[in-house]
């Protein structure tokens, strides 16, 4: 990388970018907008708008309830599309409900599988919903919450993010899964900041349980359904806590007794939002076709470029320099971060603020250009 990076360097990189054409698949309502928040809410795929119109007009309005014939297995079909990107097989992922609900289900089920242990371990720096759900389950089950993963001999369940939502640090999924498992605990991985920006080899790592959202790098739309991964070997015996009728093996017999499916449908709860699932399907489909390896290559290049710009402008970042250890955003620390994010937004540069002092620059490879990274970080530099 040259000593002084310029906007022309960014434009050169955009011209050489093998994924550049994918941006045309998205709605660009304001060409002057510098959007660096695809790690919170991905942009809108054009085909999602067509698909939703078709679900409304051709499916709901036309076929009415008969459409359930093709809607009923959508959580599994969309899950199968996502599965290769997270290193698992068909029939191991369901796209349904929210990350928070899915975390609750899988953490509680994992606790039930380790009845002789009384601790749930989570990092005090992890995303709030993960910590809160752990706290709630621990209170209900009279378990103890431990901050951190050093001691695991009495731990039932470890809850961890694959990519840290603040720093973008990537966890050692194979190493930590192996360490947790050999200590006799189960791990529930949260892929929210990893899915769709880098490949995760959950299957090869021996991970058995995971969740994640689809509205960030997977461009599924606001509030699009999350996913649950349960390894095939664990599915038939998963003691999931919420007994909804969509998990029931003879769902339409409406019988007196809950007898859940022995497969991934066991994690389903109630009627899924078909519109939201259709949107998630389109977003996931784009990433699947573009290819997760190519997406990850570009994420590494974008974040590397961003970090070099931070150095050039003397901005302090906690994002790992080692490309193999980071996800898809660059975190810049400044004591006035909150005000800076607001001032950037006033200049049509969308980033986000994370407590206590972080400006996050999200690099979403299907839509973010090197010139966006340049413009965003240069705008921050100019404010300082
Ligand atoms: C690591 C992580 N988990 C969970 C969530 C959100 O959960 P939910 O989709 O239920 O709002 C986020 C949202 O940013 C997140 O970053």
mmCIF file of C-alpha atoms and ligand atoms in Angstrom:
data_model
loop_
_atom_site.group_PDB
_atom_site.id
_atom_site.type_symbol
_atom_site.label_atom_id
_atom_site.label_comp_id
_atom_site.label_asym_id
_atom_site.label_seq_id
_atom_site.Cartn_x
_atom_site.Cartn_y
_atom_site.Cartn_z
ATOM 1 C CA UNK A 1 0.000 0.000 0.000
ATOM 2 C CA UNK A 2 1.399 3.426 -0.969
ATOM 3 C CA UNK A 3 2.524 5.886 1.695
ATOM 4 C CA UNK A 4 -0.247 8.448 1.070
ATOM 5 C CA UNK A 5 -3.621 7.036 0.025
ATOM 6 C CA UNK A 6 -5.765 9.277 -2.149
ATOM 7 C CA UNK A 7 -9.308 9.160 -3.499
ATOM 8 C CA UNK A 8 -7.844 8.061 -6.825
ATOM 9 C CA UNK A 9 -6.389 5.005 -5.094
ATOM 10 C CA UNK A 10 -9.893 4.205 -3.890
ATOM 11 C CA UNK A 11 -11.312 4.633 -7.393
ATOM 12 C CA UNK A 12 -8.591 2.349 -8.795
ATOM 13 C CA UNK A 13 -9.615 -0.290 -6.316
ATOM 14 C CA UNK A 14 -13.278 0.155 -7.248
ATOM 15 C CA UNK A 15 -12.425 -0.363 -10.922
ATOM 16 C CA UNK A 16 -10.497 -3.545 -10.119
ATOM 17 C CA UNK A 17 -13.160 -4.891 -7.751
ATOM 18 C CA UNK A 18 -14.595 -8.205 -9.023
ATOM 19 C CA UNK A 19 -17.746 -7.674 -6.930
ATOM 20 C CA UNK A 20 -18.382 -4.101 -8.103
ATOM 21 C CA UNK A 21 -21.324 -5.064 -10.318
ATOM 22 C CA UNK A 22 -23.311 -6.377 -7.352
ATOM 23 C CA UNK A 23 -24.036 -2.824 -6.230
ATOM 24 C CA UNK A 24 -26.307 -2.538 -9.283
ATOM 25 C CA UNK A 25 -28.512 -5.188 -7.705
ATOM 26 C CA UNK A 26 -29.431 -2.717 -4.955
ATOM 27 C CA UNK A 27 -31.620 0.385 -4.857
ATOM 28 C CA UNK A 28 -29.428 3.484 -4.794
ATOM 29 C CA UNK A 29 -31.991 6.132 -3.909
ATOM 30 C CA UNK A 30 -29.405 8.848 -3.223
ATOM 31 C CA UNK A 31 -26.182 8.461 -5.227
ATOM 32 C CA UNK A 32 -24.416 11.027 -3.048
ATOM 33 C CA UNK A 33 -25.058 9.069 0.154
ATOM 34 C CA UNK A 34 -22.001 7.436 1.716
ATOM 35 C CA UNK A 35 -23.576 4.439 3.404
ATOM 36 C CA UNK A 36 -21.310 2.708 5.896
ATOM 37 C CA UNK A 37 -23.968 1.067 8.037
ATOM 38 C CA UNK A 38 -24.677 -2.129 6.106
ATOM 39 C CA UNK A 39 -23.456 -3.957 9.210
ATOM 40 C CA UNK A 40 -26.593 -2.722 10.985
ATOM 41 C CA UNK A 41 -29.080 -2.654 8.136
ATOM 42 C CA UNK A 42 -28.079 -3.862 4.684
ATOM 43 C CA UNK A 43 -29.297 -2.013 1.601
ATOM 44 C CA UNK A 44 -32.430 -2.959 -0.350
ATOM 45 C CA UNK A 45 -32.004 -5.511 -3.141
ATOM 46 C CA UNK A 46 -34.061 -4.534 -6.198
ATOM 47 C CA UNK A 47 -35.283 -8.079 -6.554
ATOM 48 C CA UNK A 48 -36.659 -8.007 -3.000
ATOM 49 C CA UNK A 49 -39.110 -5.320 -4.055
ATOM 50 C CA UNK A 50 -40.244 -7.434 -7.020
ATOM 51 C CA UNK A 51 -40.438 -10.547 -4.873
ATOM 52 C CA UNK A 52 -42.542 -8.867 -2.213
ATOM 53 C CA UNK A 53 -44.873 -7.482 -4.848
ATOM 54 C CA UNK A 54 -45.207 -10.973 -6.248
ATOM 55 C CA UNK A 55 -45.837 -12.550 -2.841
ATOM 56 C CA UNK A 56 -48.531 -9.953 -2.229
ATOM 57 C CA UNK A 57 -50.211 -10.015 -5.622
ATOM 58 C CA UNK A 58 -49.609 -13.530 -6.957
ATOM 59 C CA UNK A 59 -49.513 -15.520 -3.757
ATOM 60 C CA UNK A 60 -51.459 -13.849 -0.949
ATOM 61 C CA UNK A 61 -54.035 -11.931 -3.031
ATOM 62 C CA UNK A 62 -54.518 -14.632 -5.641
ATOM 63 C CA UNK A 63 -54.075 -17.958 -3.948
ATOM 64 C CA UNK A 64 -54.990 -16.854 -0.438
ATOM 65 C CA UNK A 65 -54.715 -19.659 2.104
ATOM 66 C CA UNK A 66 -53.802 -22.176 -0.596
ATOM 67 C CA UNK A 67 -50.412 -20.454 -0.723
ATOM 68 C CA UNK A 68 -49.503 -22.148 2.551
ATOM 69 C CA UNK A 69 -48.764 -25.262 0.475
ATOM 70 C CA UNK A 70 -45.629 -23.503 -0.746
ATOM 71 C CA UNK A 71 -45.059 -21.298 2.305
ATOM 72 C CA UNK A 72 -45.016 -23.951 5.003
ATOM 73 C CA UNK A 73 -41.471 -25.183 4.454
ATOM 74 C CA UNK A 74 -39.967 -21.760 3.713
ATOM 75 C CA UNK A 75 -38.018 -21.520 7.001
ATOM 76 C CA UNK A 76 -36.156 -24.691 6.055
ATOM 77 C CA UNK A 77 -35.764 -23.827 2.350
ATOM 78 C CA UNK A 78 -34.280 -20.415 3.149
ATOM 79 C CA UNK A 79 -32.158 -22.050 5.839
ATOM 80 C CA UNK A 80 -30.763 -24.511 3.295
ATOM 81 C CA UNK A 81 -29.710 -21.573 1.111
ATOM 82 C CA UNK A 82 -27.856 -20.006 4.007
ATOM 83 C CA UNK A 83 -26.321 -23.232 5.326
ATOM 84 C CA UNK A 84 -23.231 -23.478 3.049
ATOM 85 C CA UNK A 85 -22.156 -19.938 4.023
ATOM 86 C CA UNK A 86 -21.918 -21.008 7.648
ATOM 87 C CA UNK A 87 -20.364 -24.385 6.968
ATOM 88 C CA UNK A 88 -23.308 -26.657 7.742
ATOM 89 C CA UNK A 89 -25.470 -29.074 5.796
ATOM 90 C CA UNK A 90 -29.014 -29.087 4.451
ATOM 91 C CA UNK A 91 -31.621 -29.590 7.142
ATOM 92 C CA UNK A 92 -29.480 -27.970 9.841
ATOM 93 C CA UNK A 93 -30.663 -24.351 9.614
ATOM 94 C CA UNK A 94 -34.068 -22.763 9.980
ATOM 95 C CA UNK A 95 -34.781 -19.088 9.244
ATOM 96 C CA UNK A 96 -37.427 -17.932 11.692
ATOM 97 C CA UNK A 97 -38.298 -15.515 14.483
ATOM 98 C CA UNK A 98 -35.716 -13.088 15.906
ATOM 99 C CA UNK A 99 -32.149 -13.493 17.075
ATOM 100 C CA UNK A 100 -33.262 -12.795 20.626
ATOM 101 C CA UNK A 101 -35.954 -15.484 20.602
ATOM 102 C CA UNK A 102 -33.628 -17.984 18.948
ATOM 103 C CA UNK A 103 -30.899 -17.228 21.483
ATOM 104 C CA UNK A 104 -33.385 -17.840 24.268
ATOM 105 C CA UNK A 105 -34.486 -21.158 22.796
ATOM 106 C CA UNK A 106 -31.031 -22.532 22.136
ATOM 107 C CA UNK A 107 -29.381 -21.306 25.349
ATOM 108 C CA UNK A 108 -32.227 -22.645 27.469
ATOM 109 C CA UNK A 109 -32.179 -25.964 25.588
ATOM 110 C CA UNK A 110 -28.402 -26.191 26.057
ATOM 111 C CA UNK A 111 -28.807 -25.592 29.810
ATOM 112 C CA UNK A 112 -31.351 -28.416 29.933
ATOM 113 C CA UNK A 113 -28.789 -30.691 28.259
ATOM 114 C CA UNK A 114 -26.253 -29.957 31.047
ATOM 115 C CA UNK A 115 -28.446 -30.285 34.181
ATOM 116 C CA UNK A 116 -25.474 -31.042 36.440
ATOM 117 C CA UNK A 117 -23.849 -27.650 35.774
ATOM 118 C CA UNK A 118 -24.869 -24.283 37.136
ATOM 119 C CA UNK A 119 -22.996 -21.581 35.212
ATOM 120 C CA UNK A 120 -23.652 -19.765 31.925
ATOM 121 C CA UNK A 121 -20.605 -17.909 30.593
ATOM 122 C CA UNK A 122 -20.906 -14.790 28.451
ATOM 123 C CA UNK A 123 -18.600 -11.872 27.868
ATOM 124 C CA UNK A 124 -19.561 -8.678 29.697
ATOM 125 C CA UNK A 125 -18.669 -6.914 26.446
ATOM 126 C CA UNK A 126 -21.003 -8.933 24.241
ATOM 127 C CA UNK A 127 -24.083 -7.503 22.547
ATOM 128 C CA UNK A 128 -26.760 -6.523 25.099
ATOM 129 C CA UNK A 129 -29.478 -8.929 23.995
ATOM 130 C CA UNK A 130 -27.097 -11.878 24.396
ATOM 131 C CA UNK A 131 -26.194 -10.793 27.925
ATOM 132 C CA UNK A 132 -29.779 -10.004 28.880
ATOM 133 C CA UNK A 133 -31.119 -13.316 27.596
ATOM 134 C CA UNK A 134 -28.392 -15.131 29.525
ATOM 135 C CA UNK A 135 -29.301 -13.142 32.646
ATOM 136 C CA UNK A 136 -32.987 -13.975 32.269
ATOM 137 C CA UNK A 137 -32.394 -17.688 31.768
ATOM 138 C CA UNK A 138 -29.950 -17.794 34.674
ATOM 139 C CA UNK A 139 -32.500 -16.089 36.939
ATOM 140 C CA UNK A 140 -35.269 -18.478 35.911
ATOM 141 C CA UNK A 141 -33.075 -21.547 36.271
ATOM 142 C CA UNK A 142 -31.242 -20.313 39.386
ATOM 143 C CA UNK A 143 -27.919 -20.465 37.588
ATOM 144 C CA UNK A 144 -24.916 -18.185 37.855
ATOM 145 C CA UNK A 145 -23.710 -15.869 35.076
ATOM 146 C CA UNK A 146 -19.950 -15.700 34.604
ATOM 147 C CA UNK A 147 -18.216 -12.923 32.689
ATOM 148 C CA UNK A 148 -15.561 -14.510 30.471
ATOM 149 C CA UNK A 149 -14.414 -17.937 29.407
ATOM 150 C CA UNK A 150 -11.204 -18.655 31.328
ATOM 151 C CA UNK A 151 -12.731 -21.199 33.684
ATOM 152 C CA UNK A 152 -15.101 -23.719 32.112
ATOM 153 C CA UNK A 153 -15.083 -26.819 34.349
ATOM 154 C CA UNK A 154 -18.448 -25.943 35.966
ATOM 155 C CA UNK A 155 -19.973 -24.181 32.942
ATOM 156 C CA UNK A 156 -23.082 -25.579 31.278
ATOM 157 C CA UNK A 157 -23.269 -23.191 28.341
ATOM 158 C CA UNK A 158 -20.959 -20.663 26.734
ATOM 159 C CA UNK A 159 -22.579 -17.865 24.682
ATOM 160 C CA UNK A 160 -20.240 -16.080 22.285
ATOM 161 C CA UNK A 161 -20.268 -13.786 19.285
ATOM 162 C CA UNK A 162 -18.202 -14.874 16.305
ATOM 163 C CA UNK A 163 -17.424 -11.226 15.471
ATOM 164 C CA UNK A 164 -17.329 -8.608 18.229
ATOM 165 C CA UNK A 165 -19.952 -5.929 17.482
ATOM 166 C CA UNK A 166 -17.668 -3.182 18.724
ATOM 167 C CA UNK A 167 -14.122 -4.003 17.586
ATOM 168 C CA UNK A 168 -14.869 -6.506 14.749
ATOM 169 C CA UNK A 169 -12.487 -8.992 16.360
ATOM 170 C CA UNK A 170 -13.099 -12.495 15.030
ATOM 171 C CA UNK A 171 -13.197 -15.310 17.583
ATOM 172 C CA UNK A 172 -11.306 -18.549 17.063
ATOM 173 C CA UNK A 173 -14.426 -20.627 16.377
ATOM 174 C CA UNK A 174 -12.714 -24.031 15.946
ATOM 175 C CA UNK A 175 -10.324 -23.522 18.860
ATOM 176 C CA UNK A 176 -12.896 -22.161 21.284
ATOM 177 C CA UNK A 177 -15.524 -24.729 20.304
ATOM 178 C CA UNK A 178 -13.007 -27.515 20.943
ATOM 179 C CA UNK A 179 -11.911 -26.024 24.278
ATOM 180 C CA UNK A 180 -15.508 -25.559 25.434
ATOM 181 C CA UNK A 181 -16.592 -28.998 24.341
ATOM 182 C CA UNK A 182 -13.656 -30.739 25.965
ATOM 183 C CA UNK A 183 -14.513 -28.937 29.208
ATOM 184 C CA UNK A 184 -17.961 -30.564 29.019
ATOM 185 C CA UNK A 185 -19.899 -27.406 28.115
ATOM 186 C CA UNK A 186 -22.018 -26.512 25.088
ATOM 187 C CA UNK A 187 -21.425 -23.351 23.088
ATOM 188 C CA UNK A 188 -24.092 -21.222 21.399
ATOM 189 C CA UNK A 189 -22.434 -19.025 18.772
ATOM 190 C CA UNK A 190 -23.997 -15.727 17.682
ATOM 191 C CA UNK A 191 -23.156 -15.093 14.027
ATOM 192 C CA UNK A 192 -25.000 -11.778 13.714
ATOM 193 C CA UNK A 193 -21.883 -9.809 12.714
ATOM 194 C CA UNK A 194 -20.342 -12.672 10.747
ATOM 195 C CA UNK A 195 -23.071 -14.191 8.578
ATOM 196 C CA UNK A 196 -22.823 -12.951 5.021
ATOM 197 C CA UNK A 197 -19.468 -11.212 5.396
ATOM 198 C CA UNK A 198 -17.147 -14.134 6.061
ATOM 199 C CA UNK A 199 -17.421 -17.897 5.850
ATOM 200 C CA UNK A 200 -17.873 -19.620 9.193
ATOM 201 C CA UNK A 201 -17.124 -23.325 9.394
ATOM 202 C CA UNK A 202 -19.535 -24.274 12.153
ATOM 203 C CA UNK A 203 -19.746 -27.914 11.070
ATOM 204 C CA UNK A 204 -15.997 -28.371 10.700
ATOM 205 C CA UNK A 205 -15.496 -26.740 14.100
ATOM 206 C CA UNK A 206 -17.787 -29.205 15.819
ATOM 207 C CA UNK A 207 -20.182 -26.421 16.824
ATOM 208 C CA UNK A 208 -23.665 -27.712 17.539
ATOM 209 C CA UNK A 209 -25.751 -24.606 18.179
ATOM 210 C CA UNK A 210 -25.770 -21.118 16.659
ATOM 211 C CA UNK A 211 -28.001 -18.172 15.827
ATOM 212 C CA UNK A 212 -27.633 -15.017 13.771
ATOM 213 C CA UNK A 213 -29.585 -12.278 12.072
ATOM 214 C CA UNK A 214 -30.208 -11.693 8.359
ATOM 215 C CA UNK A 215 -30.775 -7.926 8.229
ATOM 216 C CA UNK A 216 -27.103 -6.904 8.325
ATOM 217 C CA UNK A 217 -24.685 -8.286 5.715
ATOM 218 C CA UNK A 218 -27.340 -10.647 4.353
ATOM 219 C CA UNK A 219 -29.530 -7.710 3.318
ATOM 220 C CA UNK A 220 -32.777 -9.352 4.444
ATOM 221 C CA UNK A 221 -34.538 -6.109 5.377
ATOM 222 C CA UNK A 222 -35.540 -4.445 8.642
ATOM 223 C CA UNK A 223 -36.596 -7.046 11.196
ATOM 224 C CA UNK A 224 -36.053 -9.914 8.770
ATOM 225 C CA UNK A 225 -36.148 -13.316 10.480
ATOM 226 C CA UNK A 226 -33.058 -14.676 12.185
ATOM 227 C CA UNK A 227 -31.693 -18.193 11.908
ATOM 228 C CA UNK A 228 -31.115 -21.130 14.204
ATOM 229 C CA UNK A 229 -28.531 -23.811 13.537
ATOM 230 C CA UNK A 230 -28.804 -27.130 15.336
ATOM 231 C CA UNK A 231 -26.407 -29.911 14.334
ATOM 232 C CA UNK A 232 -28.311 -32.918 12.950
ATOM 233 C CA UNK A 233 -27.066 -35.176 15.736
ATOM 234 C CA UNK A 234 -28.672 -32.959 18.375
ATOM 235 C CA UNK A 235 -31.982 -32.202 16.692
ATOM 236 C CA UNK A 236 -34.092 -35.161 17.795
ATOM 237 C CA UNK A 237 -33.294 -34.654 21.473
ATOM 238 C CA UNK A 238 -33.228 -30.840 21.668
ATOM 239 C CA UNK A 239 -35.292 -29.897 24.753
ATOM 240 C CA UNK A 240 -36.448 -26.560 23.350
ATOM 241 C CA UNK A 241 -38.425 -24.493 25.852
ATOM 242 C CA UNK A 242 -41.117 -22.885 23.689
ATOM 243 C CA UNK A 243 -43.629 -25.462 22.577
ATOM 244 C CA UNK A 244 -45.244 -23.930 19.518
ATOM 245 C CA UNK A 245 -47.517 -25.670 17.067
ATOM 246 C CA UNK A 246 -45.137 -25.185 14.124
ATOM 247 C CA UNK A 247 -42.755 -27.621 15.834
ATOM 248 C CA UNK A 248 -45.469 -30.213 16.246
ATOM 249 C CA UNK A 249 -44.929 -33.352 14.141
ATOM 250 C CA UNK A 250 -48.634 -33.769 13.302
ATOM 251 C CA UNK A 251 -49.318 -30.047 13.251
ATOM 252 C CA UNK A 252 -52.769 -30.092 11.707
ATOM 253 C CA UNK A 253 -54.198 -32.850 13.854
ATOM 254 C CA UNK A 254 -54.412 -30.341 16.691
ATOM 255 C CA UNK A 255 -53.930 -33.120 19.240
ATOM 256 C CA UNK A 256 -53.667 -32.826 23.006
ATOM 257 C CA UNK A 257 -49.982 -33.688 23.332
ATOM 258 C CA UNK A 258 -46.889 -31.867 22.126
ATOM 259 C CA UNK A 259 -44.763 -34.237 20.042
ATOM 260 C CA UNK A 260 -42.149 -32.148 18.261
ATOM 261 C CA UNK A 261 -40.414 -32.960 15.013
ATOM 262 C CA UNK A 262 -37.127 -34.834 15.305
ATOM 263 C CA UNK A 263 -35.530 -32.545 12.713
ATOM 264 C CA UNK A 264 -34.750 -28.830 12.396
ATOM 265 C CA UNK A 265 -38.498 -27.999 12.414
ATOM 266 C CA UNK A 266 -38.296 -28.654 16.151
ATOM 267 C CA UNK A 267 -37.053 -25.060 16.652
ATOM 268 C CA UNK A 268 -40.070 -23.479 14.955
ATOM 269 C CA UNK A 269 -42.614 -21.664 17.103
ATOM 270 C CA UNK A 270 -45.691 -20.118 15.487
ATOM 271 C CA UNK A 271 -46.783 -18.813 12.089
ATOM 272 C CA UNK A 272 -43.775 -17.301 10.318
ATOM 273 C CA UNK A 273 -43.914 -13.906 8.616
ATOM 274 C CA UNK A 274 -43.923 -14.939 4.966
ATOM 275 C CA UNK A 275 -43.255 -11.436 3.637
ATOM 276 C CA UNK A 276 -40.208 -11.106 5.861
ATOM 277 C CA UNK A 277 -39.033 -14.601 4.945
ATOM 278 C CA UNK A 278 -39.358 -13.834 1.249
ATOM 279 C CA UNK A 279 -37.220 -10.715 1.729
ATOM 280 C CA UNK A 280 -34.639 -12.699 3.693
ATOM 281 C CA UNK A 281 -34.619 -15.310 0.929
ATOM 282 C CA UNK A 282 -33.720 -12.682 -1.690
ATOM 283 C CA UNK A 283 -30.964 -11.136 0.424
ATOM 284 C CA UNK A 284 -29.457 -14.496 1.326
ATOM 285 C CA UNK A 285 -29.735 -15.584 -2.306
ATOM 286 C CA UNK A 286 -27.639 -12.626 -3.500
ATOM 287 C CA UNK A 287 -24.825 -13.459 -1.080
ATOM 288 C CA UNK A 288 -25.002 -17.141 -1.946
ATOM 289 C CA UNK A 289 -24.652 -16.424 -5.663
ATOM 290 C CA UNK A 290 -21.931 -13.780 -5.240
ATOM 291 C CA UNK A 291 -20.004 -16.330 -3.154
ATOM 292 C CA UNK A 292 -19.011 -16.008 0.472
ATOM 293 C CA UNK A 293 -15.282 -16.424 -0.246
ATOM 294 C CA UNK A 294 -15.291 -13.533 -2.733
ATOM 295 C CA UNK A 295 -17.342 -11.469 -0.271
ATOM 296 C CA UNK A 296 -14.853 -12.182 2.522
ATOM 297 C CA UNK A 297 -11.901 -11.279 0.271
ATOM 298 C CA UNK A 298 -13.467 -7.906 -0.414
ATOM 299 C CA UNK A 299 -14.328 -7.373 3.260
ATOM 300 C CA UNK A 300 -10.670 -7.907 4.126
ATOM 301 C CA UNK A 301 -9.553 -5.495 1.395
ATOM 302 C CA UNK A 302 -12.087 -2.815 2.394
ATOM 303 C CA UNK A 303 -11.209 -3.002 6.080
ATOM 304 C CA UNK A 304 -7.483 -3.068 5.303
ATOM 305 C CA UNK A 305 -7.916 0.075 3.214
ATOM 306 C CA UNK A 306 -9.958 1.662 6.009
ATOM 307 C CA UNK A 307 -7.338 0.833 8.634
ATOM 308 C CA UNK A 308 -4.572 2.271 6.448
ATOM 309 C CA UNK A 309 -6.608 5.466 6.123
ATOM 310 C CA UNK A 310 -7.059 5.561 9.901
ATOM 311 C CA UNK A 311 -3.276 5.385 10.294
ATOM 312 C CA UNK A 312 -2.816 8.103 7.724
ATOM 313 C CA UNK A 313 -5.240 10.379 9.572
ATOM 314 C CA UNK A 314 -3.996 9.391 13.044
ATOM 315 C CA UNK A 315 -7.342 7.878 14.011
ATOM 316 C CA UNK A 316 -7.267 5.246 16.729
ATOM 317 C CA UNK A 317 -8.826 1.882 15.840
ATOM 318 C CA UNK A 318 -9.258 -1.252 17.949
ATOM 319 C CA UNK A 319 -10.061 -3.412 14.913
ATOM 320 C CA UNK A 320 -7.453 -6.188 14.534
ATOM 321 C CA UNK A 321 -4.697 -5.513 12.002
ATOM 322 C CA UNK A 322 -4.470 -9.201 11.196
ATOM 323 C CA UNK A 323 -7.039 -9.730 8.420
ATOM 324 C CA UNK A 324 -7.591 -13.307 9.563
ATOM 325 C CA UNK A 325 -8.804 -11.982 12.913
ATOM 326 C CA UNK A 326 -11.367 -9.388 11.861
ATOM 327 C CA UNK A 327 -14.891 -9.136 10.525
ATOM 328 C CA UNK A 328 -16.389 -6.507 8.252
ATOM 329 C CA UNK A 329 -16.208 -3.192 10.036
ATOM 330 C CA UNK A 330 -13.642 -0.728 11.287
ATOM 331 C CA UNK A 331 -14.045 0.731 14.775
ATOM 332 C CA UNK A 332 -12.569 4.172 15.409
ATOM 333 C CA UNK A 333 -12.362 5.449 18.970
ATOM 334 C CA UNK A 334 -12.845 9.074 19.923
ATOM 335 C CA UNK A 335 -14.225 10.621 23.090
ATOM 336 C CA UNK A 336 -16.692 12.683 21.002
ATOM 337 C CA UNK A 337 -17.788 9.681 18.931
ATOM 338 C CA UNK A 338 -21.507 10.267 19.445
ATOM 339 C CA UNK A 339 -21.394 13.870 18.223
ATOM 340 C CA UNK A 340 -19.066 12.912 15.385
ATOM 341 C CA UNK A 341 -21.508 10.295 14.095
ATOM 342 C CA UNK A 342 -24.257 12.926 14.124
ATOM 343 C CA UNK A 343 -22.061 15.424 12.278
ATOM 344 C CA UNK A 344 -21.092 12.795 9.698
ATOM 345 C CA UNK A 345 -24.787 12.047 9.170
ATOM 346 C CA UNK A 346 -25.453 15.749 8.620
ATOM 347 C CA UNK A 347 -22.897 15.540 5.793
ATOM 348 C CA UNK A 348 -24.689 12.508 4.253
ATOM 349 C CA UNK A 349 -22.207 9.969 5.640
ATOM 350 C CA UNK A 350 -24.037 7.230 7.555
ATOM 351 C CA UNK A 351 -21.983 5.366 10.158
ATOM 352 C CA UNK A 352 -23.022 4.356 13.656
ATOM 353 C CA UNK A 353 -22.100 5.020 17.231
ATOM 354 C CA UNK A 354 -21.442 2.356 19.824
ATOM 355 C CA UNK A 355 -21.022 3.141 23.450
ATOM 356 C CA UNK A 356 -18.768 4.468 24.887
ATOM 357 C CA UNK A 357 -16.554 5.999 22.197
ATOM 358 C CA UNK A 358 -16.818 4.122 18.888
ATOM 359 C CA UNK A 359 -17.592 5.280 15.369
ATOM 360 C CA UNK A 360 -18.257 2.141 13.320
ATOM 361 C CA UNK A 361 -17.570 2.063 9.592
ATOM 362 C CA UNK A 362 -19.410 -0.937 8.179
ATOM 363 C CA UNK A 363 -17.993 -2.495 5.021
ATOM 364 C CA UNK A 364 -20.702 -4.519 3.341
ATOM 365 C CA UNK A 365 -18.930 -6.073 0.337
ATOM 366 C CA UNK A 366 -21.864 -6.270 -2.078
ATOM 367 C CA UNK A 367 -22.629 -2.561 -1.751
ATOM 368 C CA UNK A 368 -19.711 -0.703 -0.151
ATOM 369 C CA UNK A 369 -17.110 0.791 -2.500
ATOM 370 C CA UNK A 370 -13.525 1.618 -1.637
ATOM 371 C CA UNK A 371 -14.465 5.209 -2.447
ATOM 372 C CA UNK A 372 -17.192 5.058 0.240
ATOM 373 C CA UNK A 373 -14.608 3.929 2.787
ATOM 374 C CA UNK A 374 -12.302 6.724 1.653
ATOM 375 C CA UNK A 375 -15.059 9.361 1.750
ATOM 376 C CA UNK A 376 -16.333 8.252 5.148
ATOM 377 C CA UNK A 377 -12.991 8.095 6.897
ATOM 378 C CA UNK A 378 -11.726 11.264 5.205
ATOM 379 C CA UNK A 379 -14.922 13.033 6.358
ATOM 380 C CA UNK A 380 -14.199 11.962 9.933
ATOM 381 C CA UNK A 381 -10.601 13.101 9.571
ATOM 382 C CA UNK A 382 -11.822 16.480 8.285
ATOM 383 C CA UNK A 383 -14.116 16.921 11.313
ATOM 384 C CA UNK A 384 -11.185 16.400 13.631
HETATM 385 C C1 LIG B 1 -24.453 -9.923 18.202
HETATM 386 C C2 LIG B 1 -25.895 -9.523 18.077
HETATM 387 N N1 LIG B 1 -26.862 -10.322 18.566
HETATM 388 C C3 LIG B 1 -28.164 -9.987 18.453
HETATM 389 C C4 LIG B 1 -28.560 -8.810 17.845
HETATM 390 C C5 LIG B 1 -29.966 -8.367 17.734
HETATM 391 O O1 LIG B 1 -30.956 -9.264 18.096
HETATM 392 P P1 LIG B 1 -32.398 -9.096 17.439
HETATM 393 O O2 LIG B 1 -32.240 -9.408 15.970
HETATM 394 O O3 LIG B 1 -33.269 -10.030 18.163
HETATM 395 O O4 LIG B 1 -32.811 -7.672 17.608
HETATM 396 C C6 LIG B 1 -27.586 -7.967 17.301
HETATM 397 C C7 LIG B 1 -27.991 -6.717 16.639
HETATM 398 O O5 LIG B 1 -27.232 -5.889 16.226
HETATM 399 C C8 LIG B 1 -26.230 -8.326 17.440
HETATM 400 O O6 LIG B 1 -25.281 -7.526 16.957
#
